[in-house]
C-alpha cells in the first residue's frame, strides 16, 4: 500500500532500483523487492510550486532525474548517486507546463529539449529543419536510445525524424492521425541504416520509417512502450512482446525464395536429415560460389537473434553440418554462440524473467548479468552460469557467494550460530572472499555478535581489527592485532585505546597484554617520556625508573635532582652497583659545577677521564690530582691521561719531571712513542735507556736507531726481534749491519 505523497512518475535505475518521484519533489528509492533504501529531494523551491512532470533517464554518469515545476522551471540531476542539482534557464514565454519535452545527453552533457508551440529550445532557441508548415505545435517528442536522433510529432499529424542536434532531417511522415500519441519510442538496431519510430495511441501502434509507408498493429488492453538497444518492448497486463527490425542474417535465411548461402545451407541440412540427395546439390551450389564459410557464419549469427530454442537448434545444426565440409573454419564463434544461447535461454525462462536479446547480452557483458541475477537473489543460477562459463572464481562464484552471505545475515528469524555455521560451510575456502565485508554487513544490520562470529573465519587480522574497533570491541581487537604479529596494527589499536579510554583503564589494559605494553614503551621512549615514567611508576619498576632519571639528567637542567632520584630508585631496586655508579656521577657533576663557578671552565657533561684530561691540558694539575685521588682512578689510567695531555701541550719539561717523579706504572715505552708521535725524537731518546729489555728493540726502532735496535736484538738472541730489525734495513746502505744480523740469526738457529 502506498502511504506517501502523490507520485508523478515511476522509473528504474541502471541498478534495477525503483524511483518514485512525488509531487513535492521528493524521490523515494526502493529495491527490486519493495524494500525502502533512501530518499532525496529535487530542491526546496520545488515543494512550493509542485512537480508537474518528471522523467527518469540514463547517461554515461548513471541514472538521472529531470522535473518541470508549476512555475515552468526545469531542474536536472545527472546522477542520483552523486547528487548535484542543476537548475536550467527559463524558457522564454513559457506559461505552465510545456506541450512536450525530453532529456538529451550529448558530448557527456545532459540537456532538456523543450517544445512550445512550433518552437524548440535547447537552452538556446532552435528550430528543426524542414518541419511541415502545416504544424502549429509540437505535441510529442522522443529521443533515441543512443541520444543521437530525435522524433517530433505535431498537431497536424506529421512525424519529423532527424538528428538530435537538429542539423539534419532524416524524413517526415504524415500519419493522418491528429490526436497526440500516448507514447513514442525509437526502434532501430545498432549500426542499422533503417531508422524507425513507434507511435502508440489507445488500441493501436504505428511504425514509421524513412519511406512514406507505415505499419499498423492492433493492441489489446492498456500498453506501454519500453525502448531498448535493439528494439521496443510492448508490455501490457498479460502480454510482453518485442518489436524490432529483423536482423540481416535472419532476413537472408528466412525470406521467401532466398538464395543466400545461409538459406541454402539450412535447406541442405533439412534434406540431409530426410536422407535426400538434394542435400548434396545444395552443398555443391554453395561450394561452387566459395560461400560455405559465409553460410555457416550466417546460420550461427541468425541463431543468436532467434528467441525460440527449436529454431536456434535448427540453425546451429545446419551450421555444424556445414562446418564438416570446411577444413579451416575457426570453431570459436560456434562454441561461443552455443554457450551464449544456453545462458540466454536459462535467464529467459519465465521463472527468471530476464528476456535479453543476444545483442543486449553482448552489450551488457556476463558480469552485469551475474549482478542482476544476484540482485534478484537467484544465487544458484548465477553460480551455475559462472561455472559453465568458467568465470575466474574471484569474479564469479566467490562474488556470488559473498552477496549470498551478505543477504543471509539480514535474515532476522535465524539465530546467529545457525547463520554463521551456514555461511562457513557454504563459503569454505572459496578464493577472494572477505569475511570482514560480510561481518560489516551484519554489524550494519545490528547483529554485532554475528559479526564477531563471522570475523573468526577471516584469516587476515588486518581485516578483522578495524571492524572490531568500530564495534567497540577493543580488547578483542588488541588480541587479534597481537596474534597477527603486525606491529603497525598493534600500534593502531593502542593509539585508538589511548584516545578512547581514561588513563587508568588504558594502562590496566596494557598490563594484561605484555606484547602491547612492550611496544608502547618503545613508542614512549621516542615520543612520550612522561607517559613512560607513569608506566614504570604503575608497575613499581624501580630499575627502569632509575634508568629513566639517569637519561633525563642528560637532557634537562635539574641534573643533580634527577641523579638523586635515580640513586633512590636503584636502592629500592637493590641494585647497589648502579646506585654507587650514579652517586659517583653526582659527585663528579658537583665538582664540575663548582669548578665552573671558580675557574670558568665548563666541563658539565664530560666523563671522569675526559674531565681529568681537560684539567691537565689547561694546567689545573691540582684539580686533576684531586679527582684522581677522590675517585680512585687507577694509576695506569691516570699516567696515560696526564702523559697524553702534556704531550698535546708539548710541555716536554713537565713530562720529564713527571717521568722522574716516581716509577711509571705504564713503563717508559709510551714516553718514547708519544714524543715520536709529536715529532720530537730528541726528547724520545731520553727515555730509551729506561725501557725494559723486552721493549728495547721497539724503543730504538721508534727513534730510528737501527744500530741500537740490532745490538738489543742480538743481545737478547731473539729470532723474531732480529727479523724485525732486518725488515727495516736497506741491503744497499746497511750491508754490514745486515750481515751481522744474519750471522746472529744463524747462530741463534743453531743453538
XYZ file of C-alpha atoms in Angstrom:
751
model
C 0.000 0.000 0.000
C 1.285 3.463 -0.954
C 1.164 5.748 2.097
C 3.402 8.603 0.956
C 2.665 11.649 -1.264
C 1.240 11.917 -4.787
C 3.507 10.087 -7.268
C 4.065 11.885 -10.585
C 6.495 9.421 -12.215
C 7.974 5.933 -11.755
C 11.229 4.730 -13.283
C 14.068 2.227 -12.959
C 17.745 2.937 -12.277
C 20.623 1.171 -14.030
C 20.890 -0.996 -10.898
C 17.236 -2.108 -11.030
C 16.118 0.174 -8.210
C 12.649 1.746 -8.400
C 12.417 5.561 -8.373
C 9.162 7.160 -7.174
C 9.091 10.906 -7.923
C 6.499 12.690 -5.785
C 4.629 15.913 -6.350
C 6.605 17.712 -3.617
C 9.956 16.933 -5.325
C 10.914 14.046 -3.015
C 12.358 10.991 -4.785
C 11.979 7.669 -2.939
C 14.212 4.729 -3.881
C 13.154 1.084 -3.382
C 14.930 -2.148 -4.265
C 13.517 -4.814 -6.556
C 11.683 -6.442 -3.621
C 9.934 -3.272 -2.481
C 12.283 -2.515 0.433
C 12.886 1.182 1.048
C 16.529 2.221 0.552
C 16.757 6.024 0.761
C 15.292 9.290 -0.494
C 16.447 12.699 -1.721
C 14.861 15.998 -2.728
C 14.962 17.868 -6.038
C 15.246 21.206 -4.212
C 13.407 23.308 -1.622
C 11.693 25.579 -4.154
C 10.039 22.532 -5.789
C 7.878 21.964 -2.716
C 6.121 25.324 -3.237
C 5.428 25.146 -6.977
C 4.945 21.329 -7.138
C 6.240 18.898 -9.763
C 4.088 18.952 -12.909
C 6.031 16.375 -14.918
C 9.145 14.259 -14.398
C 11.389 11.950 -16.409
C 13.944 9.288 -15.484
C 16.852 8.977 -17.928
C 20.222 7.216 -18.229
C 23.519 8.866 -19.103
C 27.213 7.883 -19.071
C 27.265 9.022 -15.433
C 24.388 6.797 -14.255
C 20.666 7.331 -13.675
C 19.331 10.886 -13.788
C 16.070 12.667 -12.924
C 14.603 15.756 -14.610
C 11.496 17.650 -13.450
C 9.429 20.642 -14.534
C 7.516 22.570 -11.854
C 4.304 24.547 -11.905
C 6.455 27.674 -12.229
C 7.755 26.348 -15.590
C 11.252 25.813 -14.188
C 13.353 22.768 -15.070
C 15.698 21.052 -12.581
C 18.137 18.307 -13.571
C 20.167 15.718 -11.595
C 22.525 13.824 -13.916
C 23.493 11.128 -11.361
C 21.307 10.323 -8.341
C 24.232 8.526 -6.629
C 26.297 11.730 -6.678
C 23.524 14.277 -6.385
C 24.239 17.675 -7.929
C 21.078 19.603 -8.795
C 21.234 21.900 -11.828
C 18.522 24.487 -12.360
C 18.162 25.180 -16.073
C 17.425 28.577 -17.668
C 13.846 29.698 -18.135
C 12.151 29.093 -21.490
C 11.012 32.429 -22.979
C 7.239 32.874 -22.983
C 6.516 29.528 -21.338
C 3.448 29.599 -19.074
C 2.756 26.398 -17.156
C 3.948 23.041 -18.419
C 5.320 22.746 -21.992
C 3.400 20.752 -24.581
C 6.206 18.191 -24.550
C 9.859 17.850 -23.551
C 12.676 15.291 -23.407
C 16.121 14.837 -21.887
C 19.026 14.770 -24.325
C 22.554 13.526 -23.486
C 25.278 14.604 -25.918
C 29.038 15.029 -25.538
C 28.788 13.765 -21.931
C 26.390 16.609 -21.076
C 22.665 16.312 -20.288
C 20.251 18.932 -21.621
C 16.497 19.380 -21.730
C 14.776 19.766 -25.097
C 11.524 21.766 -24.739
C 8.767 22.357 -27.278
C 6.391 25.335 -27.006
C 4.076 25.584 -29.984
C 6.145 25.078 -33.112
C 9.379 26.180 -31.420
C 12.110 24.084 -29.829
C 14.545 25.187 -27.153
C 17.830 23.552 -26.107
C 18.931 26.310 -23.744
C 19.155 28.426 -26.957
C 16.321 28.964 -29.414
C 16.468 26.323 -32.188
C 14.112 25.279 -34.992
C 14.183 21.834 -36.678
C 14.950 21.972 -40.429
C 12.177 21.084 -42.861
C 9.288 20.897 -40.354
C 5.909 20.918 -42.107
C 4.464 24.438 -42.384
C 1.041 22.980 -41.521
C 2.254 22.245 -37.975
C 1.382 24.905 -35.439
C 2.517 22.982 -32.368
C 4.837 20.107 -31.409
C 2.778 17.858 -29.131
C 5.145 14.933 -28.501
C 8.831 14.089 -28.832
C 11.209 11.250 -28.111
C 14.983 10.736 -28.174
C 16.639 7.563 -29.451
C 18.270 5.054 -27.107
C 21.723 6.365 -28.109
C 20.602 10.041 -27.848
C 21.711 10.591 -31.457
C 18.263 11.003 -33.027
C 15.108 12.946 -32.273
C 11.465 12.440 -33.339
C 8.793 15.155 -33.156
C 5.019 14.696 -33.539
C 2.983 17.759 -34.496
C -0.651 18.702 -34.100
C -1.048 18.282 -37.883
C -0.255 14.550 -37.625
C 3.244 14.858 -39.131
C 6.183 12.908 -37.689
C 9.571 14.595 -38.120
C 12.735 12.467 -37.676
C 16.256 13.850 -37.588
C 19.493 14.156 -35.653
C 19.311 15.259 -32.045
C 21.365 18.380 -32.778
C 18.555 19.447 -35.177
C 21.021 19.947 -38.026
C 19.894 17.091 -40.275
C 16.473 15.822 -41.284
C 16.093 12.069 -41.918
C 12.452 12.010 -43.006
C 8.971 13.367 -42.418
C 5.906 11.103 -42.453
C 2.250 12.066 -42.460
C 0.459 9.674 -40.101
C -3.036 11.065 -40.841
C -3.710 10.942 -37.093
C -4.012 14.319 -35.401
C -4.605 13.089 -31.861
C -1.491 13.436 -29.642
C 0.039 9.992 -29.112
C 0.261 8.458 -25.674
C 3.881 7.436 -26.235
C 6.636 7.376 -28.857
C 9.863 5.369 -28.997
C 12.685 4.864 -31.481
C 13.085 1.333 -32.819
C 16.415 0.645 -34.518
C 19.269 -1.829 -34.298
C 22.873 -0.732 -33.627
C 24.643 0.238 -36.885
C 21.346 -0.065 -38.746
C 20.580 2.290 -41.619
C 16.814 1.913 -41.157
C 15.612 4.456 -38.553
C 12.032 3.954 -37.408
C 9.773 5.338 -34.713
C 6.942 3.519 -32.926
C 3.924 5.716 -32.114
C 1.241 4.450 -29.723
C -2.380 5.537 -29.276
C -5.163 3.744 -27.435
C -5.672 0.384 -29.112
C -3.017 0.524 -31.821
C 0.549 1.438 -32.702
C 2.126 2.787 -35.855
C 5.670 2.147 -37.097
C 7.048 4.919 -39.346
C 10.401 4.975 -41.115
C 12.223 6.833 -43.885
C 9.697 5.795 -46.526
C 6.188 7.228 -46.604
C 4.559 3.860 -45.828
C 3.712 2.893 -42.245
C 2.955 -0.379 -40.445
C -0.008 -0.582 -38.089
C -0.531 -3.074 -35.250
C -3.604 -3.608 -33.082
C -3.132 -3.584 -29.297
C -5.189 -5.317 -26.649
C -5.527 -3.530 -23.368
C -3.508 -0.656 -21.955
C 0.138 -0.951 -23.040
C 3.424 0.889 -22.630
C 6.497 1.113 -24.842
C 9.968 0.460 -23.446
C 12.733 1.487 -25.903
C 15.878 -0.636 -25.760
C 19.186 -1.042 -27.545
C 17.863 -3.079 -30.489
C 14.082 -2.740 -30.364
C 10.989 -1.729 -28.417
C 9.207 -3.856 -25.847
C 5.397 -3.609 -25.781
C 4.063 -4.566 -22.363
C 0.503 -4.809 -21.056
C -1.170 -6.625 -18.191
C -0.996 -10.042 -19.863
C 1.489 -9.858 -22.743
C 5.108 -8.940 -23.336
C 6.194 -8.548 -26.970
C 9.398 -7.406 -28.649
C 9.168 -5.266 -31.775
C 12.438 -4.934 -33.672
C 13.895 -4.643 -37.127
C 14.516 -8.146 -38.478
C 18.278 -8.851 -38.251
C 20.005 -9.058 -41.633
C 21.141 -12.675 -41.149
C 17.620 -13.829 -40.228
C 16.138 -11.955 -43.176
C 18.628 -13.527 -45.588
C 17.912 -17.050 -44.354
C 14.135 -16.990 -43.858
C 12.756 -14.687 -46.573
C 10.747 -16.390 -49.282
C 12.791 -17.889 -52.152
C 16.042 -16.689 -50.620
C 19.199 -17.862 -52.381
C 21.515 -16.601 -49.627
C 24.287 -19.046 -48.564
C 22.721 -19.469 -45.109
C 19.312 -20.280 -46.584
C 20.826 -22.887 -48.925
C 22.816 -24.472 -46.089
C 19.672 -24.684 -43.940
C 17.825 -26.412 -46.816
C 20.796 -28.739 -47.390
C 20.690 -29.828 -43.750
C 16.910 -30.407 -43.864
C 17.333 -32.588 -46.976
C 20.232 -34.422 -45.322
C 18.022 -35.319 -42.347
C 15.458 -36.660 -44.876
C 18.310 -38.673 -46.443
C 17.657 -36.919 -49.753
C 20.255 -36.417 -52.475
C 19.161 -32.803 -52.768
C 21.391 -32.097 -49.790
C 24.412 -32.735 -51.988
C 23.039 -30.460 -54.702
C 22.563 -27.562 -52.301
C 26.069 -28.066 -50.870
C 27.622 -28.147 -54.333
C 25.867 -24.895 -55.210
C 27.277 -23.192 -52.104
C 30.764 -24.621 -52.633
C 30.917 -23.546 -56.255
C 30.422 -19.957 -55.109
C 33.036 -20.389 -52.294
C 30.380 -19.251 -49.800
C 30.244 -22.211 -47.427
C 32.122 -20.309 -44.701
C 29.738 -17.370 -45.138
C 26.771 -19.752 -44.924
C 27.981 -21.211 -41.619
C 28.595 -17.731 -40.277
C 25.076 -16.606 -41.261
C 23.460 -19.588 -39.547
C 25.431 -19.045 -36.335
C 24.611 -15.335 -36.283
C 20.920 -15.934 -37.019
C 20.719 -18.499 -34.201
C 21.834 -15.775 -31.791
C 18.987 -13.481 -32.850
C 16.263 -16.133 -32.617
C 14.281 -16.413 -29.373
C 12.752 -19.891 -29.893
C 15.010 -22.732 -28.732
C 13.909 -25.085 -31.538
C 14.764 -22.516 -34.234
C 18.134 -21.938 -32.571
C 18.877 -25.675 -32.607
C 17.849 -25.975 -36.261
C 20.212 -23.175 -37.308
C 23.091 -24.435 -35.177
C 22.696 -27.982 -36.530
C 22.845 -26.544 -40.042
C 25.993 -24.599 -39.127
C 27.561 -27.720 -37.601
C 26.665 -29.663 -40.758
C 28.334 -27.039 -42.953
C 31.475 -26.952 -40.765
C 32.125 -30.613 -41.538
C 32.993 -29.648 -45.116
C 35.422 -26.869 -44.119
C 38.988 -27.588 -43.070
C 39.981 -24.197 -41.715
C 36.789 -22.768 -40.193
C 37.553 -21.450 -36.638
C 35.390 -23.228 -34.014
C 35.347 -20.333 -31.508
C 32.304 -18.394 -32.894
C 30.177 -21.569 -32.995
C 31.193 -22.698 -29.490
C 30.776 -19.198 -28.094
C 27.270 -18.868 -29.587
C 26.206 -22.236 -28.133
C 27.355 -21.106 -24.692
C 25.688 -17.705 -25.007
C 22.380 -19.204 -26.089
C 22.373 -21.726 -23.270
C 22.831 -18.874 -20.780
C 20.245 -16.676 -22.523
C 17.637 -19.453 -22.636
C 18.165 -20.045 -18.921
C 17.591 -16.401 -17.966
C 14.700 -16.003 -20.446
C 12.749 -18.705 -18.609
C 9.569 -17.319 -17.006
C 10.819 -18.321 -13.537
C 13.744 -15.917 -14.023
C 12.176 -13.309 -16.275
C 15.153 -11.586 -17.940
C 14.274 -11.807 -21.674
C 17.514 -10.450 -23.107
C 18.372 -10.457 -26.793
C 21.826 -11.618 -27.845
C 22.773 -8.050 -28.828
C 21.807 -6.777 -25.376
C 23.666 -9.634 -23.705
C 26.887 -8.784 -25.545
C 26.492 -5.105 -24.677
C 25.674 -5.894 -21.050
C 28.533 -8.423 -20.507
C 28.399 -11.550 -18.348
C 29.486 -9.671 -15.223
C 26.470 -7.349 -15.329
C 24.118 -10.278 -15.972
C 25.532 -12.053 -12.917
C 24.999 -8.848 -10.905
C 21.343 -8.719 -11.994
C 20.784 -12.362 -11.036
C 22.409 -11.739 -7.671
C 20.254 -8.658 -7.132
C 17.183 -10.839 -7.748
C 18.590 -13.383 -5.223
C 18.852 -16.059 -7.924
C 22.122 -17.316 -6.457
C 22.052 -20.977 -7.662
C 21.505 -19.921 -11.280
C 24.224 -17.260 -11.036
C 26.698 -19.838 -9.669
C 25.807 -22.373 -12.371
C 26.347 -19.761 -15.106
C 29.727 -18.769 -13.601
C 30.836 -22.389 -13.514
C 29.505 -23.113 -17.004
C 31.303 -20.101 -18.492
C 34.420 -20.884 -16.401
C 34.496 -17.373 -14.987
C 37.512 -16.793 -12.664
C 36.447 -17.687 -9.131
C 37.043 -14.269 -7.590
C 34.888 -12.657 -10.334
C 32.266 -15.396 -10.427
C 31.367 -17.963 -7.780
C 33.145 -16.214 -4.904
C 31.477 -12.909 -5.700
C 28.031 -14.546 -5.834
C 28.641 -16.375 -2.559
C 29.698 -13.133 -0.892
C 26.427 -11.472 -1.970
C 24.505 -14.512 -0.736
C 26.219 -14.304 2.645
C 25.507 -10.559 2.916
C 21.838 -11.326 2.253
C 21.880 -14.254 4.695
C 22.978 -12.125 7.648
C 19.865 -9.981 7.197
C 17.531 -12.917 7.944
C 16.473 -11.952 11.440
C 14.393 -15.086 12.055
C 17.520 -17.300 12.231
C 19.939 -17.462 15.174
C 23.491 -16.109 14.952
C 25.036 -19.578 15.403
C 22.933 -21.075 12.601
C 23.752 -18.275 10.136
C 27.473 -18.261 10.966
C 27.685 -22.046 10.544
C 25.744 -21.968 7.263
C 27.979 -19.242 5.827
C 31.128 -21.065 6.921
C 30.005 -24.345 5.337
C 28.864 -22.705 2.100
C 31.861 -20.420 1.592
C 34.534 -22.786 2.882
C 37.876 -21.872 1.358
C 36.427 -20.013 -1.639
C 39.025 -17.686 -3.147
C 38.725 -13.936 -2.913
C 36.024 -13.806 -0.201
C 36.491 -11.314 2.614
C 34.592 -12.373 5.728
C 35.161 -8.898 7.131
C 32.868 -7.429 4.442
C 30.137 -9.908 5.395
C 30.710 -9.142 9.080
C 30.451 -5.424 8.317
C 27.062 -6.041 6.700
C 25.927 -7.992 9.775
C 27.058 -5.152 12.038
C 25.188 -2.608 9.908
C 22.064 -4.741 10.401
C 22.519 -4.515 14.175
C 23.851 -8.065 14.644
C 27.100 -7.412 16.467
C 27.527 -10.917 17.900
C 27.031 -12.462 14.460
C 29.635 -10.070 13.056
C 32.141 -11.214 15.702
C 31.464 -14.890 14.918
C 31.998 -14.235 11.201
C 35.253 -12.410 11.867
C 36.599 -15.619 13.400
C 36.644 -17.065 9.861
C 38.636 -14.105 8.474
C 42.283 -15.240 8.116
C 43.675 -11.699 7.739
C 43.960 -9.871 11.055
C 44.355 -6.578 9.221
C 40.753 -7.024 8.020
C 39.424 -8.057 11.442
C 40.839 -5.312 13.619
C 39.247 -2.180 12.018
C 35.744 -3.644 12.284
C 36.304 -4.804 15.882
C 37.352 -1.261 16.801
C 34.284 0.102 15.033
C 32.140 -2.274 17.115
C 33.850 -1.042 20.328
C 35.406 -4.498 20.935
C 38.793 -3.001 21.629
C 40.094 -5.811 23.885
C 39.394 -8.412 21.215
C 40.874 -6.117 18.555
C 44.088 -5.817 20.585
C 44.336 -9.595 20.996
C 43.831 -10.132 17.250
C 46.426 -7.490 16.403
C 48.987 -9.138 18.698
C 48.246 -12.581 17.211
C 48.923 -11.203 13.735
C 52.488 -10.201 14.634
C 51.997 -6.921 12.764
C 53.498 -4.169 14.944
C 51.863 -1.404 12.897
C 48.468 -2.996 13.541
C 49.197 -3.213 17.280
C 50.231 0.452 17.328
C 46.965 1.334 15.538
C 44.882 -0.396 18.222
C 46.947 1.014 21.091
C 46.561 4.549 19.713
C 42.803 4.002 19.409
C 42.607 2.718 23.014
C 44.612 5.662 24.287
C 42.171 8.120 22.703
C 39.043 6.226 23.798
C 39.900 5.180 27.408
C 40.805 7.088 30.516
C 44.455 6.867 31.557
C 43.990 4.308 34.341
C 41.913 1.855 32.289
C 44.313 2.257 29.377
C 47.353 1.301 31.482
C 45.441 -1.577 33.084
C 44.533 -2.933 29.642
C 48.176 -2.806 28.523
C 49.332 -4.612 31.688
C 47.242 -7.607 30.618
C 48.938 -7.607 27.185
C 52.756 -7.755 27.660
C 53.491 -7.532 23.918
C 51.383 -4.400 23.502
C 52.891 -2.913 26.655
C 56.433 -3.533 25.396
C 55.673 -1.925 22.026
C 54.017 1.045 23.697
C 57.074 1.522 25.895
C 59.249 1.598 22.807
C 56.965 4.256 21.354
C 57.049 6.324 24.548
C 60.857 6.221 24.687
C 60.937 8.265 21.491
C 57.714 10.250 21.704
C 56.237 10.489 25.229
C 58.793 10.398 28.035
C 56.327 11.438 30.751
C 53.978 8.594 29.841
C 56.892 6.172 30.076
C 57.583 7.393 33.619
C 53.921 6.815 34.558
C 54.096 3.264 33.197
C 57.160 2.455 35.315
C 55.548 4.008 38.399
C 52.381 1.947 37.960
C 54.425 -1.260 37.643
C 56.768 -0.305 40.558
C 59.648 -0.922 38.176
C 62.344 0.879 40.183
C 65.207 -0.307 37.983
C 63.647 1.230 34.850
C 62.690 4.363 36.790
C 66.346 4.737 37.806
C 67.385 4.396 34.156
C 64.714 6.943 33.214
C 66.045 9.547 35.675
C 69.640 8.985 34.522
C 68.637 9.617 30.887
C 66.582 12.629 31.934
C 69.652 14.098 33.677
C 71.392 14.429 30.304
C 68.501 16.363 28.762
C 67.215 18.659 31.493
C 68.806 21.320 33.703
C 67.920 19.720 37.064
C 70.646 17.134 36.591
C 71.616 16.592 40.203
C 67.965 16.222 41.234
C 67.385 13.594 38.542
C 70.543 11.723 39.545
C 69.477 11.736 43.195
C 66.091 10.322 42.172
C 67.923 7.678 40.162
C 70.018 6.711 43.199
C 66.853 6.374 45.296
C 65.205 4.157 42.677
C 68.301 1.965 42.278
C 68.424 1.495 46.044
C 64.755 0.430 46.007
C 65.596 -1.995 43.224
C 68.568 -3.252 45.358
C 70.981 -2.533 42.545
C 73.997 -1.395 44.591
C 76.322 -1.186 41.615
C 74.036 1.163 39.679
C 73.352 3.241 42.805
C 77.078 3.612 43.540
C 77.897 4.487 39.924
C 75.148 7.138 39.910
C 76.403 8.587 43.190
C 79.870 8.964 41.671
C 78.275 10.631 38.669
C 76.617 13.065 41.072
C 79.888 13.789 42.838
C 81.602 14.430 39.506
C 78.749 16.733 38.445
C 79.001 18.736 41.667
C 82.788 19.011 41.181
C 82.281 20.187 37.587
C 79.719 22.800 38.590
C 81.961 24.086 41.394
C 84.919 24.250 39.004
C 82.760 26.159 36.528
C 81.899 28.711 39.218
C 85.516 29.085 40.383
C 87.571 28.804 37.207
C 85.019 29.377 34.447
C 85.838 26.017 32.858
C 82.586 24.433 31.634
C 83.090 20.682 31.910
C 79.493 19.685 32.754
C 78.598 16.576 30.777
C 82.231 15.395 30.449
C 83.103 11.893 31.685
C 85.528 11.470 34.590
C 88.502 10.681 32.372
C 87.709 13.471 29.907
C 87.430 15.897 32.818
C 90.872 14.869 34.199
C 92.455 15.074 30.766
C 90.955 18.528 30.122
C 92.126 19.803 33.535
C 95.638 18.624 32.828
C 95.554 20.202 29.373
C 94.578 23.622 30.783
C 97.142 23.414 33.575
C 94.812 22.734 36.513
C 97.012 19.906 37.802
C 95.883 20.199 41.421
C 92.238 19.753 40.493
C 93.170 16.798 38.310
C 95.117 15.277 41.197
C 92.100 15.813 43.444
C 89.830 13.893 41.082
C 92.489 11.211 40.680
C 92.576 10.640 44.430
C 88.879 11.204 45.239
C 87.611 8.845 42.560
C 90.480 6.368 42.942
C 91.370 6.434 39.302
C 93.805 3.556 38.529
C 97.429 4.709 38.342
C 97.921 3.361 34.831
C 94.892 5.228 33.580
C 95.919 8.487 35.270
C 99.503 8.298 33.897
C 98.146 7.750 30.379
C 95.795 10.699 30.697
C 98.485 13.020 32.044
C 101.106 11.932 29.519
C 98.640 12.454 26.629
C 97.543 15.870 27.895
C 101.133 17.151 28.422
C 102.248 15.846 25.010
C 99.392 17.652 23.301
C 100.645 20.851 25.004
C 104.221 19.860 24.019
C 105.256 20.575 27.598
C 108.415 18.410 27.467
C 109.850 19.744 30.720
C 106.726 18.800 32.649
C 106.793 15.363 31.009
C 110.419 14.886 32.127
C 109.529 15.925 35.684
C 106.537 13.596 35.594
C 108.730 10.690 34.413
C 111.210 11.290 37.249
C 108.533 11.779 39.935
C 108.213 8.079 40.575
C 108.396 4.814 38.746
C 105.973 4.804 35.792
C 103.177 2.179 36.159
C 102.847 2.089 32.368
C 106.579 1.745 31.659
C 108.656 4.203 29.584
C 107.950 2.938 26.065
C 104.789 5.136 25.940
C 107.020 8.164 26.717
C 109.198 7.272 23.722
C 106.255 6.675 21.394
C 104.325 9.805 22.348
C 107.415 12.006 21.845
C 107.973 10.465 18.417
C 104.298 10.940 17.611
C 104.727 14.660 18.262
C 107.935 14.761 16.136
C 110.364 15.171 18.989
C 112.903 12.331 18.687
C 115.358 14.259 20.805
C 113.137 14.020 23.875
C 112.236 10.441 22.970
C 115.892 9.334 23.160
C 115.983 10.383 26.831
C 113.630 7.596 27.745
C 115.065 4.800 25.533
C 117.577 3.792 28.160
C 114.790 3.469 30.806
C 112.616 0.989 28.956
C 112.634 -2.704 29.894
C 114.873 -5.119 27.922
C 111.781 -6.618 26.253
C 110.889 -3.165 24.850
C 114.410 -2.074 23.879
C 114.134 -3.059 20.213
C 110.777 -1.223 19.814
C 112.176 1.865 21.538
C 115.314 2.035 19.346
C 113.277 1.455 16.195
C 110.826 4.187 17.254
C 113.624 6.795 17.344
C 115.207 5.403 14.121
C 118.309 3.889 15.813
C 118.924 0.720 13.764
C 122.345 0.062 15.364
C 120.879 0.210 18.867
C 117.935 -1.963 17.849
C 120.368 -4.523 16.307
C 122.523 -4.565 19.438
C 119.451 -5.112 21.652
C 118.090 -7.887 19.420
C 121.481 -9.682 19.177
C 121.986 -9.370 22.927
C 118.578 -10.984 23.564
C 119.244 -13.579 20.820
C 115.555 -13.272 19.832
C 114.932 -14.552 16.317
C 111.657 -12.572 15.926
C 113.265 -9.268 17.013
C 116.284 -9.888 14.699
C 113.868 -10.445 11.791
C 112.002 -7.223 12.680
C 115.236 -5.202 12.581
C 116.270 -6.874 9.300
C 112.955 -5.808 7.716
C 113.827 -2.174 8.494
C 117.360 -2.392 6.980
C 118.241 -1.435 3.405
C 120.534 -4.013 1.669
C 122.438 -1.288 -0.149
C 123.131 1.194 2.700
C 123.119 -1.130 5.730
C 125.091 -4.033 4.210
C 127.430 -4.544 7.184
C 124.521 -4.401 9.650
C 122.540 -6.898 7.592
C 125.485 -9.368 7.506
C 125.912 -9.006 11.244
C 122.220 -9.646 11.895
C 122.189 -12.661 9.552
C 125.167 -14.197 11.394
C 123.424 -13.628 14.710
C 120.270 -15.167 13.346
C 122.185 -18.234 12.091
C 123.932 -18.634 15.445
C 120.598 -18.365 17.285
C 119.127 -21.013 14.997
C 121.973 -23.492 15.718
C 121.542 -23.156 19.457
